[in-house]
Coordinates of C-alpha atoms in Angstrom, one line a residue:
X1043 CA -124.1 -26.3 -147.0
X1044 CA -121.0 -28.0 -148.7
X1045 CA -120.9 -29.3 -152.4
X1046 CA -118.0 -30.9 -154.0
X1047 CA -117.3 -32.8 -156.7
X1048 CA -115.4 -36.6 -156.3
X1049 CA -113.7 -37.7 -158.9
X1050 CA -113.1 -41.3 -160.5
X1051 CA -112.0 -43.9 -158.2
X1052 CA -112.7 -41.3 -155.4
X1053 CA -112.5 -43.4 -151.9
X1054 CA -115.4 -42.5 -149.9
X1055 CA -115.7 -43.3 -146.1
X1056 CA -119.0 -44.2 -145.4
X1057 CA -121.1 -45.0 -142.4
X1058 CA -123.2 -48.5 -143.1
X1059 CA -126.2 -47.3 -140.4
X1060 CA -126.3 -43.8 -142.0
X1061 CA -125.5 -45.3 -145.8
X1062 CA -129.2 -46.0 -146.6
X1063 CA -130.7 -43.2 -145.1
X1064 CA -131.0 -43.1 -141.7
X1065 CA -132.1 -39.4 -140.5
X1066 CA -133.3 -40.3 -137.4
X1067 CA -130.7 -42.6 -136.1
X1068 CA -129.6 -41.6 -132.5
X1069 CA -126.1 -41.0 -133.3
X1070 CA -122.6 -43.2 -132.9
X1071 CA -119.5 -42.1 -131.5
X1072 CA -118.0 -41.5 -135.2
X1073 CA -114.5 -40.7 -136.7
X1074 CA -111.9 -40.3 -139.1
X1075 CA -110.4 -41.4 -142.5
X1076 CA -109.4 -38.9 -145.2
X1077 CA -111.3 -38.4 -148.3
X1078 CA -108.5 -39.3 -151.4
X1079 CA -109.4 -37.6 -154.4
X1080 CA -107.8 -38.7 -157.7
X1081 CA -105.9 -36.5 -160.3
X1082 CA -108.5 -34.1 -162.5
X1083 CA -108.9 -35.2 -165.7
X1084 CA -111.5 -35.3 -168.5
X1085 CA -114.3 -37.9 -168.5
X1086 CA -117.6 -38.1 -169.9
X1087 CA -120.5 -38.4 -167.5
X1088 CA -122.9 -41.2 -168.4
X1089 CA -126.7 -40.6 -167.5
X1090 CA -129.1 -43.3 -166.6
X1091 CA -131.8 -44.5 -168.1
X1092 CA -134.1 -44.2 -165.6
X1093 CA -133.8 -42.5 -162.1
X1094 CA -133.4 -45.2 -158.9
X1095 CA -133.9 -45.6 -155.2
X1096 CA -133.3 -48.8 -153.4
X1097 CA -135.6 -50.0 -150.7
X1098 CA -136.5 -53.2 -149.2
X1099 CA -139.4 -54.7 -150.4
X1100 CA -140.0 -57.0 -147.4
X1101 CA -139.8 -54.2 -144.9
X1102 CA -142.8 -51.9 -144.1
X1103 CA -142.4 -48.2 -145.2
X1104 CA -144.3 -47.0 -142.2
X1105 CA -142.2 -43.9 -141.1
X1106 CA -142.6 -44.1 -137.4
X1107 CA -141.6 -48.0 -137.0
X1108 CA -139.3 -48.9 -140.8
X1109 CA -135.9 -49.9 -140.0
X1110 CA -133.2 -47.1 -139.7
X1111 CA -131.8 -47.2 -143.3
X1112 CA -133.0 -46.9 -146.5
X1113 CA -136.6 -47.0 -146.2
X1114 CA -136.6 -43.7 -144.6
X1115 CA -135.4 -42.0 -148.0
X1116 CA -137.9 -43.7 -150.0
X1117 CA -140.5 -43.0 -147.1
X1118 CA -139.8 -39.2 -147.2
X1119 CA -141.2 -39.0 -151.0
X1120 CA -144.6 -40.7 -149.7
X1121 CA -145.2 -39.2 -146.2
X1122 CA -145.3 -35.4 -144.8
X1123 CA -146.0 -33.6 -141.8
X1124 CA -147.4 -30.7 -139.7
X1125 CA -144.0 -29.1 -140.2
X1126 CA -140.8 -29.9 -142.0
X1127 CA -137.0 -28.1 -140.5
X1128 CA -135.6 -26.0 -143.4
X1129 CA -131.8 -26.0 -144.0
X1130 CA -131.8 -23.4 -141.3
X1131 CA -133.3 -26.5 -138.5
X1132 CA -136.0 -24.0 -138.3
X1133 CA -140.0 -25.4 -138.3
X1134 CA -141.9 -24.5 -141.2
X1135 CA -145.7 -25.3 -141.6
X1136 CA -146.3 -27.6 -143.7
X1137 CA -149.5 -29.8 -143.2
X1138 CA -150.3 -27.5 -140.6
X1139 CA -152.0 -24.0 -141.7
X1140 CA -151.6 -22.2 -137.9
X1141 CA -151.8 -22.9 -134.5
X1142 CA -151.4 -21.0 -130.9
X1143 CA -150.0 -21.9 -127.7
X1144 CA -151.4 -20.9 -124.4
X1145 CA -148.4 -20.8 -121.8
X1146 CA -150.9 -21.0 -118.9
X1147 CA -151.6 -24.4 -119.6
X1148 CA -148.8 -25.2 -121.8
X1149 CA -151.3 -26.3 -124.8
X1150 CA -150.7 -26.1 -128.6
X1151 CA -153.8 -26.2 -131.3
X1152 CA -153.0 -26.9 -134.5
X1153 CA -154.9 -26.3 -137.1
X1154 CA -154.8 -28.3 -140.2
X1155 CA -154.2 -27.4 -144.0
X1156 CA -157.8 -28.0 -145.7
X1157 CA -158.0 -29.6 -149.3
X1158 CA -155.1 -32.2 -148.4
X1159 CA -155.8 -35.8 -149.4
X1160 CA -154.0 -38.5 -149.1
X1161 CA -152.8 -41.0 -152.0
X1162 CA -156.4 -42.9 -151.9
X1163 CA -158.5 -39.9 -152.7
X1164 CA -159.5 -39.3 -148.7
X1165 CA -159.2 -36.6 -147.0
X1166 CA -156.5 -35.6 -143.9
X1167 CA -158.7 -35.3 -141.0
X1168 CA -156.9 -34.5 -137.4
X1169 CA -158.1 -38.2 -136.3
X1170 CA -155.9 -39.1 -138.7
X1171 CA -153.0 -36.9 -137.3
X1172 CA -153.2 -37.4 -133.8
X1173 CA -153.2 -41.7 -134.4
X1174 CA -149.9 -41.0 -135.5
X1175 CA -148.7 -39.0 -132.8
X1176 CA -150.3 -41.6 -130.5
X1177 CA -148.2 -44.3 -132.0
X1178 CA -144.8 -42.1 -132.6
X1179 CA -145.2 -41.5 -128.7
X1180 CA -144.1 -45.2 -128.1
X1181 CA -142.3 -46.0 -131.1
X1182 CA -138.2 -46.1 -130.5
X1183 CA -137.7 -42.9 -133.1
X1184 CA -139.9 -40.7 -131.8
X1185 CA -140.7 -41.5 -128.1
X1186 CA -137.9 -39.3 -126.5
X1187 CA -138.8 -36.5 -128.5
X1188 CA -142.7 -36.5 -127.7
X1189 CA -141.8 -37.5 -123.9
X1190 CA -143.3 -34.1 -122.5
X1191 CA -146.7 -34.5 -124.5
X1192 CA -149.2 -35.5 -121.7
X1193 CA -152.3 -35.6 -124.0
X1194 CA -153.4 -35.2 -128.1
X1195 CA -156.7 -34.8 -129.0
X1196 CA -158.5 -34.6 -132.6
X1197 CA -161.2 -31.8 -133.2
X1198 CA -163.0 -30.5 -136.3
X1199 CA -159.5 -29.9 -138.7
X1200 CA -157.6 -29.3 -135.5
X1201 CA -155.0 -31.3 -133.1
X1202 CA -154.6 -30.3 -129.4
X1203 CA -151.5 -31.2 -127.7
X1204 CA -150.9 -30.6 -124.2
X1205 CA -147.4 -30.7 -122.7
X1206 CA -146.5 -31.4 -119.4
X1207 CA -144.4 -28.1 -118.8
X1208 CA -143.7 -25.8 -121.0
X1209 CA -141.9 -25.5 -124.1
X1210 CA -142.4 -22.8 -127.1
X1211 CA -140.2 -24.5 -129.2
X1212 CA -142.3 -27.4 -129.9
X1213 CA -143.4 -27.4 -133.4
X1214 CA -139.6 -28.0 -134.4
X1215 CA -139.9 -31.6 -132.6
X1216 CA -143.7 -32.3 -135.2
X1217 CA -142.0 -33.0 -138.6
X1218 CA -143.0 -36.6 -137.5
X1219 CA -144.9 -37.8 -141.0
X1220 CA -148.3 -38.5 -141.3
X1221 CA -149.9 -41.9 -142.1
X1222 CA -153.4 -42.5 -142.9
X1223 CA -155.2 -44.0 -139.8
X1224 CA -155.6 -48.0 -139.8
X1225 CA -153.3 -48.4 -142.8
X1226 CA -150.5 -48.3 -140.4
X1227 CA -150.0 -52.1 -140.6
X1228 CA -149.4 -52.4 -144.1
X1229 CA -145.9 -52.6 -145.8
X1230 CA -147.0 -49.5 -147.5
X1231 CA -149.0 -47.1 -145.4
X1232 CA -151.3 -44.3 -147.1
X1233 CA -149.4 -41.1 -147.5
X1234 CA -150.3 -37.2 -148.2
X1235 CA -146.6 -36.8 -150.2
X1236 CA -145.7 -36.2 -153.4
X1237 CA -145.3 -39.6 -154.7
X1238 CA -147.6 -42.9 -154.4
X1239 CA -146.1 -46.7 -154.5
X1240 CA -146.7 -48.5 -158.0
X1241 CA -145.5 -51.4 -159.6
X1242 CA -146.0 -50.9 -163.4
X1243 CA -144.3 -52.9 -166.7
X1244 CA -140.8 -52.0 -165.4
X1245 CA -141.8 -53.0 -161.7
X1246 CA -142.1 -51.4 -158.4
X1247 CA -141.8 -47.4 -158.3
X1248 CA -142.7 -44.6 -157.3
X1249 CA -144.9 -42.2 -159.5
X1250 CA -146.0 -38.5 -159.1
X1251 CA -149.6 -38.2 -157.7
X1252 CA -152.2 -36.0 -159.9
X1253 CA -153.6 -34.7 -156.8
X1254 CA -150.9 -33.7 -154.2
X1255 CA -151.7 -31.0 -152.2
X1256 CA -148.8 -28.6 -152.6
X1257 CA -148.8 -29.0 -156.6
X1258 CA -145.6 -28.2 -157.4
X1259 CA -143.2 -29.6 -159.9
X1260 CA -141.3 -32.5 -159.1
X1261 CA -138.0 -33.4 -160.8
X1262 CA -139.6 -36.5 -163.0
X1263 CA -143.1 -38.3 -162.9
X1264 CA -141.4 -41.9 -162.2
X1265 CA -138.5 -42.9 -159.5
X1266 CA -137.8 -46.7 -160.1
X1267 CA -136.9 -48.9 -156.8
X1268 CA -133.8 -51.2 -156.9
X1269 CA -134.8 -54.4 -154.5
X1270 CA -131.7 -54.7 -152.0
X1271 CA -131.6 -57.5 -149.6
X1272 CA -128.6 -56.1 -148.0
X1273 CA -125.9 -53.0 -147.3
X1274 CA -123.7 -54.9 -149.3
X1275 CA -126.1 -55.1 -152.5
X1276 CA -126.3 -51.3 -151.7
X1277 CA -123.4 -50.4 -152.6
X1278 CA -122.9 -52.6 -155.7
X1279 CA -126.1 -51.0 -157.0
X1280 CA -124.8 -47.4 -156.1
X1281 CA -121.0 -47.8 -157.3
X1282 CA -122.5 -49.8 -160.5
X1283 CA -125.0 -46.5 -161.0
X1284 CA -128.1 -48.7 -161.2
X1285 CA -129.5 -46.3 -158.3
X1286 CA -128.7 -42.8 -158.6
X1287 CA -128.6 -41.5 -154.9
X1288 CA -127.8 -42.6 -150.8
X1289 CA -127.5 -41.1 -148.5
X1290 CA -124.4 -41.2 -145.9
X1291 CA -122.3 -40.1 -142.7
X1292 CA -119.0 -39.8 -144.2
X1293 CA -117.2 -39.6 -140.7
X1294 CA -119.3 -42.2 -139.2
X1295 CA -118.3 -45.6 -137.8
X1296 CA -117.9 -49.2 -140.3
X1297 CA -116.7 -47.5 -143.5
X1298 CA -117.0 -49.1 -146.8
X1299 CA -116.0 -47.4 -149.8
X1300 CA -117.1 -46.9 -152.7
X1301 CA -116.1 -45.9 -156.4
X1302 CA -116.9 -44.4 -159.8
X1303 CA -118.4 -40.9 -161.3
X1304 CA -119.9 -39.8 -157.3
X1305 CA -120.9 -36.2 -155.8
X1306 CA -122.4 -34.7 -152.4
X1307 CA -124.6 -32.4 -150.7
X1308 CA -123.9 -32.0 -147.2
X1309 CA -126.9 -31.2 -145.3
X1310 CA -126.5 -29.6 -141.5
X1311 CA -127.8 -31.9 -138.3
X1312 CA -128.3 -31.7 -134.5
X1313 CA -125.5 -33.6 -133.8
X1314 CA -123.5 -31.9 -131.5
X1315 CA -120.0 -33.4 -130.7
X1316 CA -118.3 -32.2 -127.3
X1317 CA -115.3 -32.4 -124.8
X1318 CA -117.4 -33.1 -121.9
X1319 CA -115.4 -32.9 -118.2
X1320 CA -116.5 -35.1 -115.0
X1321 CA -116.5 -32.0 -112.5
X1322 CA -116.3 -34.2 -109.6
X1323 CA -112.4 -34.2 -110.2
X1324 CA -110.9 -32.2 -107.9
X1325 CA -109.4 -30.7 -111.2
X1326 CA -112.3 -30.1 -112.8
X1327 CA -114.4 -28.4 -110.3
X1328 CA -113.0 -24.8 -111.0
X1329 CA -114.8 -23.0 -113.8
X1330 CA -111.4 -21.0 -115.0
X1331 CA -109.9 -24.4 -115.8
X1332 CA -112.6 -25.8 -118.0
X1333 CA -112.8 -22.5 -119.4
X1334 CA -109.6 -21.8 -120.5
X1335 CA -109.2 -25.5 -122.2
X1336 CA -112.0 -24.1 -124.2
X1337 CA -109.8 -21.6 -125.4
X1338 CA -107.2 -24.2 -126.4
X1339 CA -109.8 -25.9 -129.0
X1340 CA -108.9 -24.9 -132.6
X1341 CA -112.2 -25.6 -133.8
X1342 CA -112.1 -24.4 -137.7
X1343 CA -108.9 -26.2 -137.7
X1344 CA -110.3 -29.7 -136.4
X1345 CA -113.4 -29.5 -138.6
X1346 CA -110.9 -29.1 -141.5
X1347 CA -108.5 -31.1 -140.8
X1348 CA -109.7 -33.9 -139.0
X1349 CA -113.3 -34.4 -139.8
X1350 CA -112.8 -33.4 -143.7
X1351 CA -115.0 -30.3 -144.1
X1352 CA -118.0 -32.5 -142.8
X1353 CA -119.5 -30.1 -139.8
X1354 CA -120.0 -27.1 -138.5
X1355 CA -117.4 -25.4 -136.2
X1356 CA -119.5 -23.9 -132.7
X1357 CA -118.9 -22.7 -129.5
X1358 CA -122.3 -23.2 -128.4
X1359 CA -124.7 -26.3 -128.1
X1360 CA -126.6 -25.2 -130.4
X1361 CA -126.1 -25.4 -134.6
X1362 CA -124.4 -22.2 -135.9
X1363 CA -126.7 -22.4 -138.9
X1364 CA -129.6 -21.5 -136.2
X1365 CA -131.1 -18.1 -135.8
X1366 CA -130.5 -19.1 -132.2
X1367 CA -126.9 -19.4 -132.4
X1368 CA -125.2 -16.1 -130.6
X1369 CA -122.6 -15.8 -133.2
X1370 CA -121.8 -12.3 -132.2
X1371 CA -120.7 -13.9 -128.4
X1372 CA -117.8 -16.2 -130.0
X1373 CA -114.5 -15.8 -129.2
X1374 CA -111.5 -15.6 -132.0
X1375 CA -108.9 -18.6 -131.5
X1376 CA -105.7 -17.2 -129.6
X1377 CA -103.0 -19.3 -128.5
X1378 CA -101.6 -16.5 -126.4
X1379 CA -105.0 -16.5 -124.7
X1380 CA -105.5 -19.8 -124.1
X1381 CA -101.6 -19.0 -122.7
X1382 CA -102.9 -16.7 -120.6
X1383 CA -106.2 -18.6 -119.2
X1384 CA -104.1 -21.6 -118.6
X1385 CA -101.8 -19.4 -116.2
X1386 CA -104.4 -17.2 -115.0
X1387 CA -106.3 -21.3 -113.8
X1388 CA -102.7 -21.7 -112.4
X1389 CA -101.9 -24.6 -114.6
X1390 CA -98.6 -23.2 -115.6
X1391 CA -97.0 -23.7 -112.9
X1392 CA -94.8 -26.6 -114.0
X1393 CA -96.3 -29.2 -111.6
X1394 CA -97.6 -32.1 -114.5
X1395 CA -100.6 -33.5 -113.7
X1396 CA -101.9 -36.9 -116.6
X1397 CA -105.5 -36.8 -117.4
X1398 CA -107.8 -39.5 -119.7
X1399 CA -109.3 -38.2 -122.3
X1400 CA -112.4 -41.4 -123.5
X1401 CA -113.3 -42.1 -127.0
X1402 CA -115.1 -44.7 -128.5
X1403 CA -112.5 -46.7 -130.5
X1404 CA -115.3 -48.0 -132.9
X1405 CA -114.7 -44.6 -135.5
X1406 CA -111.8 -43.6 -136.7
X1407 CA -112.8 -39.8 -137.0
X1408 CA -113.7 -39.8 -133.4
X1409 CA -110.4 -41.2 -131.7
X1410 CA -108.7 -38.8 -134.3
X1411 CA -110.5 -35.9 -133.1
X1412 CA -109.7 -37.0 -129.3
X1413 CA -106.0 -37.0 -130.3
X1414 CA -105.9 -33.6 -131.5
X1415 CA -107.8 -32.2 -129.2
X1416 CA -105.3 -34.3 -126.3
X1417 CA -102.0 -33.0 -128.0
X1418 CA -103.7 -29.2 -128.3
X1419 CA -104.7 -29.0 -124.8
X1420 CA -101.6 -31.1 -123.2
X1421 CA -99.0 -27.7 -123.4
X1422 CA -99.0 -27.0 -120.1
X1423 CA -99.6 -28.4 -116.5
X1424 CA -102.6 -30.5 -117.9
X1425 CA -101.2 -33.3 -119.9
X1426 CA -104.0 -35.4 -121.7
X1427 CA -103.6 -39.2 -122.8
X1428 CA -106.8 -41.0 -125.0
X1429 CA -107.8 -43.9 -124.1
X1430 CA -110.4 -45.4 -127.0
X1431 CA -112.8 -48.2 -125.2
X1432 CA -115.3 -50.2 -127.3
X1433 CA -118.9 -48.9 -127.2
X1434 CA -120.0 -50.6 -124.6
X1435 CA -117.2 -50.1 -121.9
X1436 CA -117.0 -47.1 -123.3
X1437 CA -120.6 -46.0 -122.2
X1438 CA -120.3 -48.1 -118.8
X1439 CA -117.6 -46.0 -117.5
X1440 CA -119.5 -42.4 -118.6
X1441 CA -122.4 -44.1 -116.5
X1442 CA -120.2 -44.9 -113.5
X1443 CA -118.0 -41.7 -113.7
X1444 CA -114.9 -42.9 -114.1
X1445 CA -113.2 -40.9 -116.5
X1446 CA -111.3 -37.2 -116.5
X1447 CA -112.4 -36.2 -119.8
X1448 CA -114.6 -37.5 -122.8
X1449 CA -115.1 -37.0 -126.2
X1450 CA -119.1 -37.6 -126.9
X1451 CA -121.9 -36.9 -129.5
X1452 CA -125.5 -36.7 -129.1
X1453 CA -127.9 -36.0 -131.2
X1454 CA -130.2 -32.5 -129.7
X1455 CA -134.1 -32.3 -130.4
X1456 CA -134.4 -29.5 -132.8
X1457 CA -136.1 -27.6 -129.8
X1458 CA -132.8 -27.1 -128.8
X1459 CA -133.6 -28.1 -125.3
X1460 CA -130.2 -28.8 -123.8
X1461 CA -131.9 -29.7 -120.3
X1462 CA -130.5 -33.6 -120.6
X1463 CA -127.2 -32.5 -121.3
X1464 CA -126.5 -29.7 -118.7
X1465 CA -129.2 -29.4 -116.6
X1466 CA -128.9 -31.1 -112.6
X1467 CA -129.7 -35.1 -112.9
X1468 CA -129.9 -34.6 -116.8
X1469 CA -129.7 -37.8 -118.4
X1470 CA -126.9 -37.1 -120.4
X1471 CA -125.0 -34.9 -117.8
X1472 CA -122.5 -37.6 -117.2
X1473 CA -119.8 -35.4 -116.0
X1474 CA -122.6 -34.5 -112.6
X1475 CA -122.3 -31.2 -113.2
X1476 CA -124.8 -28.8 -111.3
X1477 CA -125.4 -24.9 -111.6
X1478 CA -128.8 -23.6 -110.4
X1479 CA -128.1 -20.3 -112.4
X1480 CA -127.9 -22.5 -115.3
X1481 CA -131.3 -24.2 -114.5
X1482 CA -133.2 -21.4 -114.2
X1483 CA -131.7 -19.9 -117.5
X1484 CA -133.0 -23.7 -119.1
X1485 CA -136.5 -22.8 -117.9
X1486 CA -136.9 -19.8 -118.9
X1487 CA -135.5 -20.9 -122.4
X1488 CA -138.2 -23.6 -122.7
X1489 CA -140.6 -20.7 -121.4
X1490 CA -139.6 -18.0 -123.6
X1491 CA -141.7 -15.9 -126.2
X1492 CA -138.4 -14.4 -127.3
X1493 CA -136.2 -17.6 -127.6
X1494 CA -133.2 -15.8 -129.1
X1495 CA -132.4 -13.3 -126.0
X1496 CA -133.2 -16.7 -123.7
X1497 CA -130.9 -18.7 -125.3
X1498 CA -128.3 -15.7 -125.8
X1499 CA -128.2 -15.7 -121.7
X1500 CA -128.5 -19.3 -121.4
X1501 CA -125.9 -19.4 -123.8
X1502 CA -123.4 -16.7 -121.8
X1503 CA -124.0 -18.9 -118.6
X1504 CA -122.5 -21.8 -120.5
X1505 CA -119.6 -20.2 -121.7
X1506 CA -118.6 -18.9 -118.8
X1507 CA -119.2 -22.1 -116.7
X1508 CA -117.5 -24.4 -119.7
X1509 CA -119.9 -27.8 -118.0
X1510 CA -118.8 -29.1 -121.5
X1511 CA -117.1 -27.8 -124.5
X1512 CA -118.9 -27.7 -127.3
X1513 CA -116.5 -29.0 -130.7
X1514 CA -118.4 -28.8 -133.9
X1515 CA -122.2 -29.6 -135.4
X1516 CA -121.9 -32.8 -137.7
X1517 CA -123.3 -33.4 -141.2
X1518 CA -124.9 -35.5 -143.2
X1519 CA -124.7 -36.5 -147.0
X1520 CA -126.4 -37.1 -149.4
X1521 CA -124.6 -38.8 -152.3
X1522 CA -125.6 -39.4 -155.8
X1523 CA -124.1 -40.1 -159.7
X1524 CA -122.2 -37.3 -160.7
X1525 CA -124.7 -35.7 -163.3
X1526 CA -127.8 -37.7 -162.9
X1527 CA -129.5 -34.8 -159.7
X1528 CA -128.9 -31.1 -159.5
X1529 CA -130.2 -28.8 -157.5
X1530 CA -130.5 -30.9 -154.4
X1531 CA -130.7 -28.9 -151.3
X1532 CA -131.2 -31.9 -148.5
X1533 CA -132.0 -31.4 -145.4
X1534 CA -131.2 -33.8 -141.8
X1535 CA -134.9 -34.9 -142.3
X1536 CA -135.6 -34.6 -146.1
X1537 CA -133.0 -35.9 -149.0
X1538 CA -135.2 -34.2 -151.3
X1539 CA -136.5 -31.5 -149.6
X1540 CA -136.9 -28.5 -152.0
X1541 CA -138.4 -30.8 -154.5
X1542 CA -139.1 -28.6 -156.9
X1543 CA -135.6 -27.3 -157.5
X1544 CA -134.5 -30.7 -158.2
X1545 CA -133.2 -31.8 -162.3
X1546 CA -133.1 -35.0 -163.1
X1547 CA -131.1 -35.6 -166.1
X1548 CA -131.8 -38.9 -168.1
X1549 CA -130.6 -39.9 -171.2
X1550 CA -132.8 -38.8 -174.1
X1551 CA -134.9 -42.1 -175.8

């Protein structure tokens, strides 16, 4: 977790669909322009009078169907569910007290948190949880994730879902939040969080409900909501400090900057940027040549120098902030191995053969990434050109397979189930790569009552195989007036999550 301090007339590079909020957006081919930070020097922080969000008040809150952007911040002070992912993207209970799993019939029962109510005074009964799940499984946020449920049903204070194969990682895919049943179609569904809609003398806010579940403090008993009709009326609100907080992807696509007395918390996500190959090239088709261009990639560098501190370095599809990353099975970058791999692959010999390297030209951070990697990997026979294609021809030729090499993003299911990306027919194996070593090792991950040691093998197949090369795990931020928050420790999902640690500092009356 990365927190810095930007200074005045700090230019920030900003991501319009991720500006507001948007923690469940399915990611964008993203890239790079360096943050400038301006000469230290002594300056007074000014606090606000009040503590501000903006959200739209002509857009529904509803978690499972609001508009990616800055509803969903707002949203996650009003809405829980059966779990939340810590900074760790582990699943933690949270509306749910327990539940079991039988593996014969791949079923989960959860069993609810008794005394929680929602913001009318009634109580959360399972109807009221499985309605959601209903919906979430054909909303356009939540519908890939839930695509293995093949039935929910309510009981007496407990939820039964069962799966259509079998997966023992999938509480980390329920931190879908919870809306009252048959208040769905309101702008403002009923909630179970800490915080309850109001509009009051000074206008619409939010205010801290008596009779939340969890009782813990909360960082101040009012949050006032700035109306914005727009992005652009976003940022004049946040660089102008009449709201106090955004949040951002700061290598993301469309940047707009902003200015003035601004800090972050980065918070750690399931977006997984990659080198993926198309193993139907001749080329490509030998395992010790994929492998050994892994050994070319500089990762710590590239995160560093090239994406500004804003991810995760990893070897491995999964987050290194995971208790299922195999840290101890990384390999220390060696020029002189990657030397040696590259001979050992005979592409030393001399004989220069071009490749394509794609990118989506649409981010700056991701064509810059493509060139480094191109101009690390190009040193011997191999050499690698980028060629950055809008979005849409971009994606077109990944469908049709006609590309070498490509620089892609996707965001994984907190599950970690990496079947779409590697696994025979996956729908985001684009490169056609098929292994049935590696498809056994995916079921028996999604199988597995010790997921560590399944994914450790799983894991061990992949690097040895090199079907893609995994670059770095990308963040999010969460950005706010310099003075106005601390404490914040965000999360992918969850701006405020840790709510209790939070200050907010006002100025006194």
């Amino acid at each position: 977790m990365t927190k810095k301090r930007l200074l005045k007339l700090l230019t920030l590079v900003c991501a319009v669909s991720l500006l507001t909020g948007c923690w469940e957006d399915p990611p964008m081919d993203a890239m790079d322009l360096p943050i400038v930070e301006a000469e230290e020097e002594e300056e007074t922080v000014s606090l606000p009078t009040a503590f501000s969000l903006p959200y739209a008040p002509d857009q529904t809150l509803d978690p499972v169907t609001c508009p990616d952007g800055i509803q969903l911040v707002v949203s996650s002070l009003l809405y829980e569910g059966l779990f939340r992912l810590d900074r760790q993207l582990e699943p933690q209970p949270w509306l749910c007290q327990s539940y079991s799993y039988d593996p014969a019939t791949f079923t989960y029962t959860f069993t609810l948190r008794a005394g929680v109510t929602f913001s009318d005074g009634s109580a959360l009964t399972a109807a009221d949880v499985a309605a959601t799940l209903r919906r979430a499984q054909t909303s356009q946020r939540y519908s890939a994730r839930l695509a293995q449920v093949a039935s929910v049903s309510a009981g007496d204070g407990v939820v039964t879902v069962t799966l259509a194969s079998a997966n023992t990682g999938f509480p980390a895919l329920l931190d879908i939040p919870i809306v009252k049943s048959g208040t769905e179609t309101s702008l403002t569904p009923v909630g179970t969080g800490p915080y309850v809609l109001a509009t009051d003398e000074g206008g619409t806010c939010l205010t801290a409900r008596s009779g939340w579940w969890a009782d813990s403090s909360r960082p101040v008993d009012r949050i006032a909501l700035s109306a914005a009709r727009d992005w652009d009326t976003v940022l004049y609100q946040f660089s102008s400090h009449d709201i106090q907080l955004i949040t951002a992807d700061l290598t993301g696509t469309d940047p707009i900057t902003a200015t003035g007395n601004i800090s972050y918390v980065d918070a750690d996500t399931t977006i997984l940027e990659y080198v993926g190959f198309n193993t139907r090239r001749e080329i490509f088709q030998d395992p010790a040549v994929r492998q050994a261009l892994g050994l070319g990639l500089n990762r710590d560098t590239l995160v560093s120098a090239v994406l500004s501190g804003h991810a995760q370095a990893a070897q491995f599809p999964v987050s290194p902030v995971s208790s299922l990353y195999p840290e101890e099975s990384e390999v220390l970058y060696s020029y002189d191995a990657f030397a040696s791999a590259m001979e050992t692959a005979g592409c030393a010999s001399g004989h220069i053969r071009t490749l394509t390297l794609l990118v989506n030209e649409e981010n700056s951070f991701k064509v810059s990434a493509a060139e480094y990697i191109a101009q690390a990997l190009s040193d011997f026979d191999l050499h690698i050109q980028v060629e950055a294609l809008p979005w849409e021809e971009y994606t077109a030729a990944l469908a049709a397979g006609n590309f070498d090499l490509y620089y892609g993003e996707v965001k994984l299911t907190a599950d970690w189930n990496l079947a779409p990306l590697v696994g025979t027919g996956g729908s985001l194996n684009y490169g056609g790569w098929s292994d049935p070593e590696t498809d056994q090792l995916l079921a028996a991950y999604a199988a597995a009552e010790d997921r560590a040691a399944a994914m450790e093998a799983l894991c061990a197949r992949l690097a040895e195989q090199a079907p893609i090369l995994p670059v770095c795990f990308s963040a999010t931020s969460v950005l706010y007036q310099t003075g106005a928050i601390t404490g914040l420790s965000p999360t992918m999902a969850e701006p405020f999550y840790d709510l209790s640690s939070c200050v907010i500092h006002l100025q006194e009356a």
